[in-house]
Structures are given as structure tokens and as C-alpha cells.
Coordinates of C-alpha atoms in Angstrom, one line a residue:
V11 CA 75.1 67.9 70.9
F12 CA 75.8 72.7 70.4
R13 CA 73.7 74.6 68.9
D14 CA 73.7 76.5 65.9
E15 CA 72.4 79.6 67.6
H16 CA 75.2 79.0 70.0
V17 CA 78.0 78.3 68.1
R18 CA 76.9 81.5 65.9
C19 CA 77.6 83.1 69.2
F20 CA 80.5 82.3 70.3
V21 CA 82.4 82.4 67.0
E22 CA 80.8 85.5 65.9
K23 CA 80.3 87.2 68.4
R24 CA 83.4 86.2 70.6
G25 CA 86.2 84.9 68.4
I26 CA 86.4 81.2 69.4
P27 CA 86.8 79.3 66.3
D28 CA 84.6 76.4 67.0
S29 CA 87.6 73.8 67.4
I30 CA 88.6 74.9 70.3
L31 CA 84.1 74.8 71.7
M32 CA 84.9 71.4 71.0
E33 CA 88.1 70.3 72.8
A34 CA 87.0 72.5 75.5
D35 CA 83.6 70.1 75.9
I36 CA 80.8 72.8 75.2
S37 CA 77.2 71.7 75.3
S38 CA 74.0 73.0 74.5
G39 CA 70.7 72.0 78.0
E40 CA 68.0 73.4 78.2
E41 CA 67.8 73.8 82.2
Y42 CA 64.9 75.7 84.5
F43 CA 65.9 79.4 85.3
S44 CA 64.4 81.3 88.7
Q45 CA 65.2 83.7 86.6
T46 CA 62.4 83.6 83.8
G47 CA 60.8 81.5 85.4
R48 CA 61.1 78.8 82.3
K49 CA 63.0 76.4 81.1
E50 CA 65.3 78.4 78.8
S51 CA 68.2 77.0 76.3
C52 CA 71.1 77.4 77.6
I53 CA 75.4 77.3 76.6
C54 CA 76.7 74.7 79.0
F55 CA 79.9 74.7 80.8
N56 CA 81.4 72.2 81.6
Y57 CA 84.0 71.5 84.6
Y58 CA 85.7 68.3 85.0
E59 CA 88.5 67.1 87.0
G60 CA 90.3 63.8 85.1
N61 CA 86.7 62.2 83.8
R62 CA 84.9 62.8 86.1
L63 CA 81.8 65.7 85.8
V64 CA 82.4 68.2 88.9
N65 CA 80.1 70.9 88.0
T66 CA 77.9 72.6 84.8
K67 CA 77.3 76.1 84.6
F68 CA 74.5 76.8 82.5
R69 CA 74.5 80.0 80.8
T70 CA 71.6 81.5 78.6
L71 CA 72.6 83.8 75.6
D72 CA 71.1 87.1 77.4
K73 CA 73.0 86.6 80.3
H74 CA 71.5 84.6 83.0
F75 CA 73.2 82.0 84.5
K76 CA 73.3 79.1 87.4
M77 CA 76.0 76.3 88.3
T78 CA 74.8 72.7 89.2
P79 CA 73.3 72.8 92.7
G80 CA 74.8 71.9 95.4
A81 CA 77.8 70.8 93.2
E82 CA 81.7 71.4 94.3
L83 CA 83.4 74.2 93.6
I84 CA 86.6 73.7 91.2
P85 CA 88.3 75.8 88.3
Y86 CA 87.5 75.7 84.6
N87 CA 89.7 73.6 82.5
I88 CA 91.6 72.1 86.0
N89 CA 92.9 70.1 83.3
G90 CA 94.7 72.4 81.1
I91 CA 97.0 73.6 84.0
L92 CA 97.6 69.6 85.6
G93 CA 102.0 68.8 85.6
K94 CA 102.3 72.2 83.8
C95 CA 105.1 74.7 84.3
E96 CA 102.8 77.6 83.5
C97 CA 100.1 79.0 83.8
I98 CA 96.9 82.1 83.4
I99 CA 94.2 82.7 85.4
T100 CA 91.1 84.2 84.0
E101 CA 87.8 85.7 85.5
G102 CA 85.3 83.4 83.6
E103 CA 85.3 81.0 80.9
I104 CA 85.2 82.9 77.4
D105 CA 88.1 84.2 78.9
A106 CA 89.7 81.7 79.2
L107 CA 88.4 80.3 76.0
S108 CA 89.8 83.1 74.4
F109 CA 93.4 82.2 75.5
M110 CA 92.8 79.2 74.1
A111 CA 92.0 80.2 71.1
I112 CA 95.7 82.0 70.8
G113 CA 96.9 78.3 71.3
R114 CA 97.0 78.2 75.1
T115 CA 95.4 75.5 77.1
D116 CA 97.5 76.1 80.3
V117 CA 94.4 78.3 81.1
I118 CA 91.7 78.0 83.7
S119 CA 88.8 80.3 85.4
V120 CA 87.7 81.1 89.0
P121 CA 84.5 79.4 89.5
G122 CA 83.1 82.0 91.2
G123 CA 83.8 85.2 89.2
A124 CA 85.6 87.7 91.0
N125 CA 85.3 86.5 94.0
R126 CA 87.9 87.0 96.7
N127 CA 87.0 83.9 98.5
L128 CA 89.4 81.7 97.2
T129 CA 88.6 78.4 99.2
W130 CA 88.0 76.2 96.1
M131 CA 91.8 76.8 95.8
D132 CA 92.7 74.8 98.8
R133 CA 93.1 71.8 97.7
F134 CA 94.1 72.2 94.5
I135 CA 97.8 74.2 96.1
E136 CA 99.9 71.3 95.8
T137 CA 98.5 69.3 92.8
H138 CA 98.3 72.4 90.6
F139 CA 99.8 75.1 91.3
E140 CA 102.9 74.3 93.6
D141 CA 105.2 73.4 90.7
K142 CA 104.6 76.7 88.8
R143 CA 107.0 78.9 87.9
V144 CA 105.4 81.7 86.1
I145 CA 101.6 82.3 87.2
Y146 CA 100.1 84.7 84.8
L147 CA 97.1 86.5 86.4
A148 CA 94.5 87.9 83.3
V149 CA 91.9 89.0 86.2
D150 CA 89.4 92.2 84.4
N151 CA 90.4 95.7 84.4
D152 CA 87.5 96.7 87.3
R153 CA 87.6 97.2 91.4
K154 CA 86.4 93.9 91.9
G155 CA 89.3 92.6 88.5
N156 CA 91.6 94.1 91.0
E157 CA 90.7 92.9 94.9
L158 CA 90.5 89.2 93.2
R159 CA 94.0 90.0 91.8
D160 CA 95.0 90.9 95.1
E161 CA 93.7 88.0 97.0
L162 CA 95.6 85.8 94.3
L163 CA 98.7 87.3 94.5
R164 CA 99.0 86.7 98.0
R165 CA 98.1 83.3 98.2
L166 CA 100.2 82.5 95.3
G167 CA 102.9 84.6 96.2
P168 CA 103.6 87.8 94.2
E169 CA 107.5 86.7 93.3
R170 CA 106.3 84.4 90.4
C171 CA 102.9 86.0 89.1
R172 CA 103.3 87.9 86.2
I173 CA 100.3 90.8 85.6
I174 CA 98.9 91.1 82.1
D175 CA 97.4 94.1 81.0
L176 CA 94.5 93.8 78.6
S177 CA 94.1 98.0 78.3
P178 CA 91.7 99.8 77.0
S179 CA 90.3 96.5 76.8
K180 CA 87.8 95.1 80.2
D181 CA 88.9 91.7 79.5
A182 CA 90.4 89.0 77.2
N183 CA 87.4 88.6 75.3
E184 CA 86.6 91.9 74.3
L185 CA 90.1 92.4 73.8
L186 CA 90.5 89.8 71.3
L187 CA 87.9 91.0 69.5
E188 CA 89.9 94.1 68.4
E189 CA 91.6 94.3 65.3
N190 CA 94.5 91.7 65.4
G191 CA 93.2 91.1 68.5
A192 CA 94.7 87.5 68.6
E193 CA 98.1 88.8 68.1
A194 CA 97.5 92.0 71.1
L195 CA 96.0 89.2 73.4
L196 CA 98.9 86.9 72.6
T197 CA 101.5 90.2 72.8
A198 CA 100.0 91.3 76.2
L199 CA 101.0 87.5 77.3
M200 CA 104.4 88.1 76.2
N201 CA 105.0 91.7 78.0
A202 CA 103.4 90.9 81.0
P203 CA 105.5 92.8 84.0
E204 CA 106.5 91.0 87.0
A205 CA 104.0 92.1 89.9
P206 CA 105.4 95.1 91.5
L207 CA 109.3 94.6 93.4
E208 CA 109.3 94.1 96.5
G209 CA 109.7 97.5 98.6
V210 CA 109.6 100.1 96.0
Y211 CA 106.3 101.3 95.6
T212 CA 105.8 104.7 94.3
A213 CA 101.8 106.4 93.9
N214 CA 100.8 104.5 91.2
D215 CA 101.0 101.6 92.8
V216 CA 98.3 102.8 95.5
E217 CA 96.5 105.3 93.1
E218 CA 93.4 103.0 94.1
D219 CA 93.6 103.3 97.5
L220 CA 95.0 106.5 97.5
Q221 CA 91.7 107.8 95.8
A222 CA 89.1 105.7 98.2
L223 CA 91.1 107.1 100.9
F224 CA 90.5 111.2 98.9
D225 CA 87.1 110.4 97.8
N226 CA 85.7 108.7 101.4
G227 CA 87.9 109.4 103.9
P228 CA 89.8 106.6 106.6
G229 CA 87.2 104.1 107.2
R230 CA 87.1 102.0 110.4
G231 CA 88.6 99.2 110.4
A232 CA 86.9 95.5 111.1
E233 CA 84.5 95.4 114.2
T234 CA 83.4 92.1 117.0
G235 CA 79.8 93.0 117.2
L236 CA 81.1 94.0 120.5
T237 CA 79.4 96.9 121.3
N238 CA 81.4 98.4 124.0
L239 CA 85.0 97.4 122.4
D240 CA 84.0 98.8 118.9
K241 CA 83.3 101.9 120.2
L242 CA 87.0 102.3 121.4
C243 CA 89.0 99.9 118.6
T244 CA 88.8 98.1 115.4
F245 CA 90.4 96.1 113.3
E246 CA 92.7 96.4 110.4
L247 CA 94.9 93.7 108.2
G248 CA 98.4 94.3 107.7
R249 CA 98.5 94.8 111.8
V250 CA 100.2 93.6 114.9
C251 CA 97.9 93.5 118.3
V252 CA 99.6 92.4 121.5
V253 CA 97.5 91.3 124.3
T254 CA 98.7 91.6 127.6
G255 CA 96.9 90.4 131.3
I256 CA 97.6 88.9 134.4
P257 CA 97.7 85.1 135.1
G258 CA 94.1 84.6 134.9
S259 CA 93.0 87.5 133.3
G260 CA 91.0 85.6 130.2
K261 CA 93.6 87.1 127.7
S262 CA 92.9 83.4 125.7
E263 CA 90.0 83.6 126.3
F264 CA 89.4 86.6 124.5
V265 CA 91.8 86.1 122.0
D266 CA 89.5 82.8 120.9
E267 CA 86.5 85.4 120.9
L268 CA 87.8 87.9 119.2
V269 CA 89.4 85.6 116.4
I270 CA 85.6 83.8 116.4
R271 CA 84.2 87.1 115.8
L272 CA 86.8 87.9 112.9
N273 CA 86.0 84.6 111.0
M274 CA 82.4 84.9 111.3
L275 CA 81.4 88.6 110.4
H276 CA 84.5 89.5 108.5
G277 CA 85.6 85.6 106.9
W278 CA 89.2 86.3 108.8
K279 CA 90.5 82.4 109.0
A280 CA 93.3 82.1 111.5
A281 CA 96.0 80.1 112.3
Y282 CA 97.2 79.9 116.4
F283 CA 100.6 78.9 117.9
S284 CA 99.0 78.0 121.7
P285 CA 101.6 75.1 122.4
E286 CA 99.7 76.3 125.7
N287 CA 96.6 75.0 124.0
Q288 CA 96.8 71.2 125.0
P289 CA 95.8 68.9 124.1
L290 CA 94.5 70.4 120.6
A291 CA 90.6 68.7 121.5
Y292 CA 90.2 70.7 124.9
H293 CA 91.3 73.9 122.9
F294 CA 88.1 73.2 119.9
R295 CA 86.3 72.3 122.7
K296 CA 86.0 76.0 123.7
L297 CA 85.8 76.9 120.3
V298 CA 82.4 74.8 119.6
E299 CA 80.9 76.0 123.1
K300 CA 81.4 79.8 121.2
L301 CA 80.9 78.6 117.8
T302 CA 77.6 77.2 118.9
G303 CA 76.7 78.7 122.0
Q304 CA 75.8 75.6 123.7
S305 CA 77.9 73.4 127.1
F306 CA 79.7 71.4 125.4
K307 CA 77.8 68.6 127.2
K308 CA 75.8 65.4 126.0
G309 CA 72.2 66.3 126.1
I310 CA 72.8 70.0 125.7
L311 CA 74.8 69.9 122.9
S312 CA 73.9 67.7 119.7
Q313 CA 76.0 65.5 117.9
I314 CA 75.0 67.1 114.2
Q315 CA 75.7 70.6 116.2
L316 CA 79.4 69.4 117.0
Q317 CA 80.0 67.6 113.9
A318 CA 78.7 71.1 112.2
A319 CA 81.1 73.2 114.3
M320 CA 84.1 70.2 113.7
N321 CA 82.9 71.0 110.3
Y322 CA 83.5 75.0 109.9
L323 CA 86.4 75.0 112.1
S324 CA 87.8 72.7 109.5
E325 CA 87.7 74.9 107.2
N326 CA 88.6 77.9 109.1
I327 CA 90.7 78.0 111.9
F328 CA 94.1 75.9 112.3
S329 CA 96.7 75.3 114.6
I330 CA 100.4 75.8 114.0
L331 CA 102.3 72.8 116.3
P332 CA 105.9 71.8 115.0
R333 CA 107.1 68.8 117.1
E334 CA 110.7 70.2 118.0
N335 CA 111.3 73.7 116.6
Y336 CA 109.8 76.0 117.6
T337 CA 111.6 79.5 116.3
I338 CA 110.1 82.2 115.3
D339 CA 111.1 81.6 111.0
H340 CA 110.1 78.0 111.4
I341 CA 106.5 79.1 112.8
L342 CA 106.3 82.0 110.4
S343 CA 107.1 79.7 107.5
R344 CA 104.5 77.4 108.2
A345 CA 102.2 80.2 108.5
L346 CA 102.7 81.5 105.4
E347 CA 101.8 78.2 103.8
L348 CA 98.7 78.6 105.2
V349 CA 98.2 81.9 103.9
R350 CA 99.1 80.3 100.6
R351 CA 97.1 76.8 100.6
K352 CA 94.5 77.9 102.7
G353 CA 94.0 82.2 103.2
I354 CA 94.6 82.3 106.6
N355 CA 94.1 86.2 107.5
T356 CA 94.8 86.0 111.5
L357 CA 97.6 84.8 113.0
V358 CA 98.1 84.0 117.4
L359 CA 100.6 83.5 119.0
D360 CA 100.0 82.3 122.1
P361 CA 102.2 83.0 124.5
I362 CA 105.6 84.4 122.9
N363 CA 107.1 83.6 125.7
R364 CA 106.9 79.7 124.0
V365 CA 108.7 80.4 120.9
D366 CA 112.3 79.1 121.2
H367 CA 114.1 82.4 121.9
Q368 CA 117.7 81.9 120.0
I369 CA 119.5 85.2 120.9
P370 CA 121.9 85.9 119.3
A371 CA 125.5 85.7 120.8
G372 CA 125.9 89.7 121.7
Q373 CA 122.2 91.0 121.1
S374 CA 120.6 92.2 123.8
E375 CA 117.1 90.9 124.8
T376 CA 115.5 94.4 124.6
N377 CA 117.3 94.2 120.8
Y378 CA 116.5 91.1 119.8
I379 CA 113.2 91.7 121.0
S380 CA 112.4 94.7 118.8
S381 CA 113.5 92.6 115.8
L382 CA 111.4 89.9 116.7
L383 CA 108.5 92.6 116.8
D384 CA 109.6 94.0 113.6
S385 CA 109.9 89.9 112.0
L386 CA 105.7 89.8 113.1
S387 CA 105.6 93.3 111.9
N388 CA 107.2 92.8 109.0
F389 CA 104.8 89.1 107.4
A390 CA 101.6 90.7 109.3
M391 CA 101.8 93.8 106.2
R392 CA 103.4 91.2 102.9
N393 CA 100.7 88.6 103.5
K394 CA 97.9 91.0 104.6
C395 CA 97.7 89.2 108.5
L396 CA 96.5 90.7 111.7
V397 CA 98.9 89.0 113.9
I398 CA 98.0 88.9 118.0
L399 CA 100.5 88.6 119.8
V400 CA 99.9 87.5 123.5
A401 CA 102.5 88.2 126.0
H402 CA 102.7 87.8 130.4
P403 CA 103.6 91.3 132.2
R404 CA 106.4 91.1 134.6
K405 CA 104.7 89.8 138.1
M406 CA 102.3 92.3 139.7
N407 CA 102.0 93.3 143.1
R408 CA 99.1 94.2 144.7
E409 CA 98.7 97.6 146.5
P410 CA 98.2 97.4 150.2
G411 CA 94.4 97.9 150.9
R412 CA 93.1 97.4 147.7
L413 CA 90.8 94.2 146.7
K414 CA 91.2 94.4 143.1
E415 CA 95.0 93.2 140.9
P416 CA 96.7 95.8 139.5
V417 CA 95.8 96.2 135.7
P418 CA 99.3 96.4 134.0
S419 CA 100.4 98.5 130.7
L420 CA 102.1 97.2 127.7
Y421 CA 105.2 98.4 129.0
D422 CA 105.1 96.1 131.8
I423 CA 105.2 93.0 129.7
N424 CA 108.4 91.0 130.3
G425 CA 111.4 91.6 128.4
S426 CA 110.9 95.6 126.7
A427 CA 109.3 98.7 125.8
N428 CA 109.2 97.9 122.1
Y429 CA 106.1 95.2 123.0
Y430 CA 104.0 99.3 123.8
N431 CA 106.2 101.0 120.8
K432 CA 106.4 98.7 118.1
A433 CA 102.7 97.3 118.2
D434 CA 99.4 98.9 116.1
F435 CA 97.4 97.5 118.7
G436 CA 97.5 97.4 122.8
L437 CA 95.0 95.8 124.8
V438 CA 94.9 94.3 128.0
V439 CA 92.8 91.9 130.1
E440 CA 91.5 92.7 133.5
R441 CA 89.0 90.2 135.4
D442 CA 87.6 92.4 137.4
R443 CA 86.6 88.8 139.8
Q444 CA 84.9 91.1 142.4
N445 CA 81.9 92.7 140.5
Q446 CA 82.4 89.5 137.5
L447 CA 83.8 91.3 135.0
T448 CA 86.3 91.8 131.7
N449 CA 87.6 95.5 131.6
I450 CA 89.3 95.3 128.0
H451 CA 91.7 98.5 128.9
V452 CA 92.3 99.4 125.0
Q453 CA 96.1 101.3 126.0
K454 CA 97.0 101.9 122.1
V455 CA 95.6 102.1 118.8
K456 CA 98.2 103.7 116.2
F457 CA 95.8 105.3 114.2
K458 CA 92.8 107.4 115.3
H459 CA 90.7 106.6 112.4
L460 CA 90.8 103.1 113.7
G461 CA 89.7 103.7 117.9
D462 CA 90.9 105.6 120.6
N463 CA 92.0 104.8 123.8
G464 CA 89.3 103.7 126.8
E465 CA 87.5 100.6 128.7
A466 CA 85.9 98.8 127.6
P467 CA 83.5 96.2 130.4
L468 CA 82.2 92.8 129.2
V469 CA 80.4 90.1 130.9
Y470 CA 81.6 86.8 130.4
N471 CA 78.8 84.4 130.2
I472 CA 79.4 80.4 132.0
R473 CA 77.5 78.5 129.7
N474 CA 79.5 79.1 126.2
G475 CA 82.8 81.1 126.7
R476 CA 81.1 84.0 124.8
F477 CA 81.9 87.6 126.5
G478 CA 78.7 90.0 125.6
S479 CA 78.9 94.3 126.5
C480 CA 77.0 95.4 129.7
E481 CA 75.9 98.9 131.0
L482 CA 77.6 100.3 134.6
Q483 CA 74.8 101.8 136.5
P484 CA 76.8 105.2 138.3
P485 CA 79.0 104.8 140.9
G486 CA 77.8 104.5 144.3
A487 CA 78.8 104.6 148.3
D488 CA 81.3 101.5 147.5
P489 CA 83.3 102.2 145.1
N490 CA 84.8 98.7 144.8
R491 CA 81.6 97.2 144.3
I492 CA 79.6 98.5 140.7
L493 CA 76.2 97.8 139.6
L494 CA 75.1 96.0 135.9
A495 CA 72.3 98.0 134.7
S496 CA 72.5 95.9 131.5
A497 CA 74.3 93.2 130.2
E498 CA 73.9 91.0 126.8
Y499 CA 73.9 87.5 127.3
D500 CA 74.2 85.4 123.5
N501 CA 73.2 82.0 123.1
D502 CA 72.3 81.5 119.6
S503 CA 74.2 79.4 117.1
W504 CA 77.1 81.4 115.4
L505 CA 77.8 78.5 112.4
P506 CA 76.3 79.6 108.9
Q507 CA 72.8 78.6 107.4
P508 CA 71.8 76.5 105.1
G509 CA 71.9 79.3 101.7
G510 CA 74.2 81.5 103.3
M511 CA 76.2 83.3 106.4
Q512 CA 72.9 84.7 108.8
L513 CA 75.3 85.4 111.5
S514 CA 73.7 88.9 113.6
F515 CA 75.1 88.8 117.4
E516 CA 71.2 88.5 118.5
I517 CA 71.6 89.0 121.9
E518 CA 69.9 88.8 125.2
T519 CA 69.6 91.5 127.8
E520 CA 68.9 91.2 131.8

């Protein structure tokens, strides 16, 4: 059933023929809208997958929206691109209908508008996107539209994408409504240029970033919620972070903390190449403790909490563990697939010495490591990922008369000083067993707006494997003995709460 006033809205105000409305199975209905507090007459955009109605977006004529509560988010008109060699991606259903109006039925709309979270895409990558030779992006000409465009390029690969220039119109439907709009929209589609040539840029290619930098100055990077560390160092995608420390210092434990915090606070999904974290269940056990704030023990951690943590980790943390091929090229190829299919933003190599290093004949180890780090840096920049590299230092001998283990520098990492030279961030993890502290030595932050060198003391929560910031008392008579003025121990659950993520890192102070 389709009401006359809704037909007029599409035909007269939107330029969409009624034949397209029937083909797209647009309908009318009545739904309760919290915005108005009553039932409203509305247009129904029905989201089918095959013959199954998965979701419906309800829209009133005065632009109130709602979707079927609890329904899965899938692209609008997903059936239209199955098995096609090309497809068009728009930012809204009416824009998708606009392309149908000019004869292109191989078009979808993203389900959530200009939202960079493309989790909905994950299960359709293989079935609906891998076979596409050309993908046209027709998003709105505004900031959020550009952000969506950039994330689609990252996930789908710029080499097969074409960006439709809809200017001076804001979107496809606005262009369709112009004089000779159908011809103009078709021309914009046919003339859509390829994504910018990789490795060749002009100022126009970074115009938005350059203007933001001019208007606002360089902003800080992503914080972790660890106050002591955030004062010194914030993180940014497209960078390489080298982490080192003597055996037993807690490098992997700290990297896990870093990964979970960046994921929870900023949505950065992560992939690990970590052969030493075997079996995998042992590694995920540690991550479950960090997520829930509880020890991984029956009677302490409930089955409901365990299942919620497992579900969350399955969506956000992935392990790369090839059966045989441990070469860096193979690992990065798997990581690239995870960028495309799952949208990862963080790649952890823990440790780098477990990579199968195939040094070409005649190449020195130093030159090989330089080339390896270049590959990791290029991967980070091209795919807008943070690459975290855990590396072991050479054997460090304790100085006579000193109780503490020596603290290595990035120059002490086995193989080459390039670990310091080519890192964007350089962190050294030191475990001060005598004073029950973990000190994070920030030895390199390449860009000043992201931080500076220094030392961040942390306490370790044995209950759940989390780290917390602390304040130290002034030095006493014994320089080897450090007393805490306060310490942060967090035992709350970090798992998202119903209705949205509620993470706040609330802490207990002792």
C-alpha cells in the first residue's frame, strides 16, 4: 500500500517515477515516533536480503526517522548488486532511488548515513563486494560525507573505486532535480574519475586536512585513559610504534592494555600476529579479564559476562596465525584482508623475531631491517593503521651494586638502530619489581603535537591484568625505595552497555 501524498512526495518533490517506487517495494505505514509522541503516517524503505525482509526505515514527510528496533543493519537494496561487476554506493535511500531513476539498479545505500563505522559491511565483503571491478562512491559533499568516502576507500581499495563529483549539488537527488538532472547525474556517473593516483599528491588532495590544520592547529592524538601516559604520548593512525623491554618486563601485557583501550575508546579494531601467545585461548583469557575487570575464574566471572566478552572480542580482535608462512609479506597480506573485510585499525607484531626473516643474499642485516621497517611504515600509512611492533633488546647486564634491572633504549634492540630511527613512537617497558611498579619510558614521539619523552609510572592490577596510573611520593632517604601517594585500580566492566558504549574508565583510588 502506498499513499497518494507519499507518491506525490517522490514524484513531484524528489523526481522519482512511481514505477521505481514499485520496483523498490516502497510502501506506506503508520508508526509511533518518539520525536512527536504519537503515531505518524510514514514512508517505509524496506531492506530485503533475498526474499527476507530484514529491516525497515520509517520516514515521515517532515523528516523524522526510525528503524525497526533490534533489526540488523544491512545496506538498502543489497539484492541489486549481487553478482554484478559494478556497483554504486550512496549515503541515503533517496539517493539510491535517484540512480535507479536513470536506469542503474546496481546501487545500494549505506544503512546508517554518513557513519564511518562500517561493521555492517563485514559479512557482505566476500559475497557482494569481492567480485566488483568498479565501485562508484556517491556520498554527500560535506565533511561527514568525505569521512565516509575515505573509510569506504580504505575498506574497498582505492584502485577499483571511482568518486562521483556531484558538485555544485549536495547529493545525487539534488542533482537529479536540476534542469536536465537525469542527464547531469548520468554524466557525473560516466565521468567519475579514479581515486587519486597512489603516491602522487597536490595541495588540493589534502585541502580539508590543510584547512583544519590552519583553523585549529595540530590536535592531540588518541588518548588511552592512562593519565600518566596520556600526559606524555598520544597515538595516531598511519604510524609505527616500537615497544621493547627486557624479558619479563610485561611488554605483551602492556601492548594488550594499549590495544584494548584504543579499541574501547576510539573503536580501533586490532589484528595480532603473536605466535608466542599460544594457545589462542590463553591470550583471549587475558583480554577477557581486561574487558570485564574480573578474574577468569568460575564463581567470579559469570557465564553471561564471559559470553558478552567473547562476542565483543569476536567483533573487534583478530589473530593472524598462518600454518606455515611467517614471512612479513604473507602477514601483511592477511592484515590487508582484515582491513578490507573487518576494518582493523591496529596491527600488532609480537614479537618481530618470530617473523620468518628471509634476508636476500648479499644484503646486510641492518639494510634488511631498514627495508622491513619501511614495509611496515608503508602499510601503516596506506591503510591508516597503527602498527605496534614488539622487539627484544640485546642481553642487558645489571650493573654491579644495583638492584634494578637496566633499562634498555631503542638503540639496544637486536639487529639495528633503525628501530629508533624509523619509529614514530618508541616505548620501553620496565618492571620495577622492588617497588611493584611498571614504568613506561617514552623514548620517542616523532611529532611534537602528539607528545614528548618522559616516564609514566603505572601500577598493575593482579585481579584483572589492567594497568593504572599512580602518583609517587617525594624521594626519601633510600633512593631505591619508592612510595605511592595514590594508585588507580579499576575493576569495573568496560563492555558496552545496552543502548551504546558507556566506557568512562572510572577508577578506585588507594
